[in-house]
Amino acid sequence: MTRPSDPVPRNPQSLGRAAQILIGLDTLLDPMRPRLFEATDHGLFYSRYLSASFLVSLATIVTFLLWFRRCRYNAQAVSVGPFTHSAGWAVGAWFTPVLMWWRPRRITLDMHRAVGHDPAPDTTVILINAWWAARLAHLVAATIAATTRYAHSVPLLVTAQALYLFSGVLVVLVIQRITAAQTRTVATYAPVA
């Protein structure tokens, strides 16, 4: 019998699908992309593009964090072992200076391990690590490209954009894998007595 405070897993499929769609849109509307073409016309089209890009980015962040939080709670509900980080870190880790460079990856790996009982080779861990490496590489390249010294470096902008696209594809695949595993687990969930 579960206690009222015990987390009960909920299917993350709808949030996962919404996050995947928004990540795809956000990847296509990346606000850094106009810098590649040195858009000199900052007219109505450019301002609407930036507004749409900002709104899509905001919706993407909120939806992804909701999905991530739900998956973290689900993992805690179906796991028999303790977790390294509390459920509050599922969202807080993304915004905590210094910790944001590795803790969300650790929480993602914990979520996967809580439901990943497939005897086949664990390619999801490789996928999570590849996504995280691409994400960090994009952040570093974008930060360097944002400095005035390298602001007009086309190779650096192209590299940052390619890493952003690659990271977007990988995170969509990570969401797919974790959501599918949790959907199967939630469907067969029975509270531990």
CSV table of C-alpha atoms in Angstrom, one decimal:
chain,number,residue,atom,x,y,z
A,1,MET,CA,0.0,0.0,0.0
A,2,THR,CA,1.3,3.4,-0.9
A,3,ARG,CA,1.4,6.3,1.5
A,4,PRO,CA,-0.3,9.5,0.4
A,5,SER,CA,3.1,11.2,0.1
A,6,ASP,CA,4.5,8.5,-2.2
A,7,PRO,CA,4.9,9.6,-5.8
A,8,VAL,CA,2.5,7.8,-8.2
A,9,PRO,CA,3.9,7.6,-11.7
A,10,ARG,CA,2.1,9.3,-14.5
A,11,ASN,CA,2.5,8.7,-18.2
A,12,PRO,CA,5.0,11.3,-19.6
A,13,GLN,CA,4.1,10.6,-23.3
A,14,SER,CA,2.1,13.8,-24.0
A,15,LEU,CA,4.7,16.1,-22.3
A,16,GLY,CA,7.5,14.2,-24.1
A,17,ARG,CA,5.8,14.6,-27.5
A,18,ALA,CA,5.1,18.3,-26.9
A,19,ALA,CA,8.8,18.8,-25.8
A,20,GLN,CA,10.0,17.0,-28.9
A,21,ILE,CA,7.9,19.2,-31.2
A,22,LEU,CA,8.9,22.4,-29.5
A,23,ILE,CA,12.6,21.5,-29.5
A,24,GLY,CA,12.3,20.8,-33.2
A,25,LEU,CA,10.7,24.3,-33.8
A,26,ASP,CA,13.2,25.9,-31.5
A,27,THR,CA,16.1,24.3,-33.3
A,28,LEU,CA,14.8,25.6,-36.6
A,29,LEU,CA,14.1,29.1,-35.2
A,30,ASP,CA,17.4,29.5,-33.4
A,31,PRO,CA,17.8,33.2,-32.7
A,32,MET,CA,21.5,33.0,-33.6
A,33,ARG,CA,20.8,31.9,-37.2
A,34,PRO,CA,20.3,35.4,-38.6
A,35,ARG,CA,23.8,36.3,-37.5
A,36,LEU,CA,25.1,33.7,-40.0
A,37,PHE,CA,23.7,35.8,-42.8
A,38,GLU,CA,24.6,39.2,-41.3
A,39,ALA,CA,21.1,40.5,-41.6
A,40,THR,CA,21.4,44.3,-41.9
A,41,ASP,CA,17.7,44.9,-42.2
A,42,HIS,CA,16.4,45.1,-38.7
A,43,GLY,CA,12.9,45.8,-39.9
A,44,LEU,CA,9.5,44.3,-39.1
A,45,PHE,CA,10.3,40.8,-40.4
A,46,TYR,CA,13.5,40.6,-38.3
A,47,SER,CA,11.7,41.7,-35.1
A,48,ARG,CA,8.8,39.3,-35.7
A,49,TYR,CA,11.3,36.5,-36.2
A,50,LEU,CA,13.0,37.3,-32.9
A,51,SER,CA,9.7,37.6,-31.1
A,52,ALA,CA,8.5,34.2,-32.5
A,53,SER,CA,11.9,32.7,-31.7
A,54,PHE,CA,11.7,34.0,-28.1
A,55,LEU,CA,8.2,32.7,-27.5
A,56,VAL,CA,9.0,29.2,-29.0
A,57,SER,CA,12.2,29.1,-26.8
A,58,LEU,CA,10.3,30.0,-23.7
A,59,ALA,CA,7.6,27.4,-24.4
A,60,THR,CA,10.3,24.8,-25.2
A,61,ILE,CA,12.1,25.4,-21.9
A,62,VAL,CA,8.9,25.2,-19.8
A,63,THR,CA,7.6,22.1,-21.6
A,64,PHE,CA,11.0,20.3,-21.4
A,65,LEU,CA,11.3,21.1,-17.7
A,66,LEU,CA,7.8,19.8,-17.0
A,67,TRP,CA,8.6,16.6,-18.9
A,68,PHE,CA,11.9,16.3,-17.1
A,69,ARG,CA,10.3,16.8,-13.7
A,70,ARG,CA,7.6,14.3,-14.4
A,71,CYS,CA,10.1,11.7,-15.5
A,72,ARG,CA,12.2,12.3,-12.4
A,73,TYR,CA,9.1,11.7,-10.2
A,74,ASN,CA,8.2,8.6,-12.2
A,75,ALA,CA,11.7,7.3,-11.8
A,76,GLN,CA,11.5,7.8,-8.0
A,77,ALA,CA,8.1,6.0,-7.9
A,78,VAL,CA,9.2,2.9,-9.7
A,79,SER,CA,12.8,2.7,-8.4
A,80,VAL,CA,13.6,0.5,-5.5
A,81,GLY,CA,16.9,2.3,-4.6
A,82,PRO,CA,17.5,5.9,-3.4
A,83,PHE,CA,18.3,8.7,-5.7
A,84,THR,CA,21.5,10.8,-5.4
A,85,HIS,CA,19.6,14.1,-5.9
A,86,SER,CA,16.3,15.2,-4.5
A,87,ALA,CA,13.3,15.7,-6.9
A,88,GLY,CA,13.7,19.5,-6.6
A,89,TRP,CA,17.0,19.3,-8.5
A,90,ALA,CA,15.1,18.1,-11.6
A,91,VAL,CA,14.4,21.8,-12.3
A,92,GLY,CA,16.8,23.6,-10.0
A,93,ALA,CA,19.9,21.9,-11.4
A,94,TRP,CA,19.4,23.6,-14.8
A,95,PHE,CA,19.6,27.1,-13.2
A,96,THR,CA,22.2,26.6,-10.5
A,97,PRO,CA,25.6,28.1,-11.5
A,98,VAL,CA,28.4,25.6,-11.9
A,99,LEU,CA,26.2,22.6,-11.1
A,100,MET,CA,24.2,23.2,-14.3
A,101,TRP,CA,27.3,21.9,-16.2
A,102,TRP,CA,26.9,18.3,-15.0
A,103,ARG,CA,24.0,17.7,-12.6
A,104,PRO,CA,21.2,17.6,-15.1
A,105,ARG,CA,23.1,14.9,-17.0
A,106,ARG,CA,23.5,12.9,-13.8
A,107,ILE,CA,19.7,13.2,-13.1
A,108,THR,CA,19.0,12.1,-16.6
A,109,LEU,CA,21.2,9.1,-16.2
A,110,ASP,CA,19.4,8.3,-12.9
A,111,MET,CA,16.0,8.5,-14.6
A,112,HIS,CA,17.2,6.2,-17.3
A,113,ARG,CA,18.7,3.6,-14.9
A,114,ALA,CA,15.5,3.6,-12.8
A,115,VAL,CA,13.5,2.2,-15.7
A,116,GLY,CA,16.2,0.9,-18.1
A,117,HIS,CA,16.1,-2.9,-17.4
A,118,ASP,CA,16.7,-3.9,-21.0
A,119,PRO,CA,19.3,-6.7,-21.2
A,120,ALA,CA,20.5,-5.4,-24.6
A,121,PRO,CA,23.6,-3.1,-24.8
A,122,ASP,CA,22.8,0.2,-23.1
A,123,THR,CA,23.0,2.7,-26.0
A,124,THR,CA,20.8,5.1,-24.1
A,125,VAL,CA,23.7,6.1,-21.8
A,126,ILE,CA,25.9,6.7,-24.8
A,127,LEU,CA,23.1,8.8,-26.3
A,128,ILE,CA,22.7,10.8,-23.1
A,129,ASN,CA,26.4,11.4,-23.0
A,130,ALA,CA,26.6,12.4,-26.7
A,131,TRP,CA,23.7,14.9,-26.2
A,132,TRP,CA,25.3,16.4,-23.1
A,133,ALA,CA,28.7,16.7,-24.9
A,134,ALA,CA,27.1,18.4,-27.9
A,135,ARG,CA,25.1,20.7,-25.6
A,136,LEU,CA,28.2,21.8,-23.7
A,137,ALA,CA,30.2,22.2,-26.9
A,138,HIS,CA,27.4,24.4,-28.3
A,139,LEU,CA,27.3,26.6,-25.2
A,140,VAL,CA,31.1,27.1,-25.3
A,141,ALA,CA,31.1,27.9,-29.0
A,142,ALA,CA,28.1,30.2,-28.7
A,143,THR,CA,29.7,32.0,-25.7
A,144,ILE,CA,33.0,32.5,-27.6
A,145,ALA,CA,31.0,33.7,-30.7
A,146,ALA,CA,29.2,36.2,-28.5
A,147,THR,CA,32.4,38.0,-27.6
A,148,THR,CA,33.3,41.0,-29.6
A,149,ARG,CA,36.6,39.6,-30.7
A,150,TYR,CA,35.0,36.7,-32.5
A,151,ALA,CA,31.5,38.2,-33.2
A,152,HIS,CA,32.0,38.0,-37.0
A,153,SER,CA,33.8,34.6,-37.1
A,154,VAL,CA,31.8,32.7,-39.7
A,155,PRO,CA,33.5,29.3,-39.0
A,156,LEU,CA,32.7,29.7,-35.2
A,157,LEU,CA,29.1,30.7,-35.9
A,158,VAL,CA,28.7,27.7,-38.3
A,159,THR,CA,30.2,25.4,-35.7
A,160,ALA,CA,28.0,26.7,-32.9
A,161,GLN,CA,24.9,26.4,-35.2
A,162,ALA,CA,25.9,22.8,-36.2
A,163,LEU,CA,26.4,21.8,-32.6
A,164,TYR,CA,23.0,23.4,-31.7
A,165,LEU,CA,21.2,21.4,-34.4
A,166,PHE,CA,23.1,18.2,-33.4
A,167,SER,CA,22.2,18.7,-29.7
A,168,GLY,CA,18.6,19.3,-30.7
A,169,VAL,CA,18.4,16.0,-32.6
A,170,LEU,CA,20.1,14.1,-29.7
A,171,VAL,CA,17.8,15.5,-27.0
A,172,VAL,CA,14.8,14.6,-29.1
A,173,LEU,CA,16.1,11.0,-29.2
A,174,VAL,CA,16.9,11.1,-25.4
A,175,ILE,CA,13.3,12.2,-24.7
A,176,GLN,CA,12.0,9.4,-27.0
A,177,ARG,CA,14.0,6.7,-25.2
A,178,ILE,CA,13.2,7.8,-21.7
A,179,THR,CA,9.5,8.5,-22.4
A,180,ALA,CA,9.1,5.1,-24.1
A,181,ALA,CA,10.8,3.3,-21.2
A,182,GLN,CA,8.7,5.1,-18.6
A,183,THR,CA,5.5,4.6,-20.6
A,184,ARG,CA,6.1,0.9,-20.5
A,185,THR,CA,6.9,1.0,-16.8
A,186,VAL,CA,3.9,3.1,-15.8
A,187,ALA,CA,1.6,0.8,-17.7
A,188,THR,CA,2.7,-2.1,-15.6
A,189,TYR,CA,3.2,-0.2,-12.4
A,190,ALA,CA,2.1,-1.8,-9.1
A,191,PRO,CA,2.9,-0.1,-5.8
A,192,VAL,CA,5.3,-1.9,-3.6
A,193,ALA,CA,3.7,-3.1,-0.4
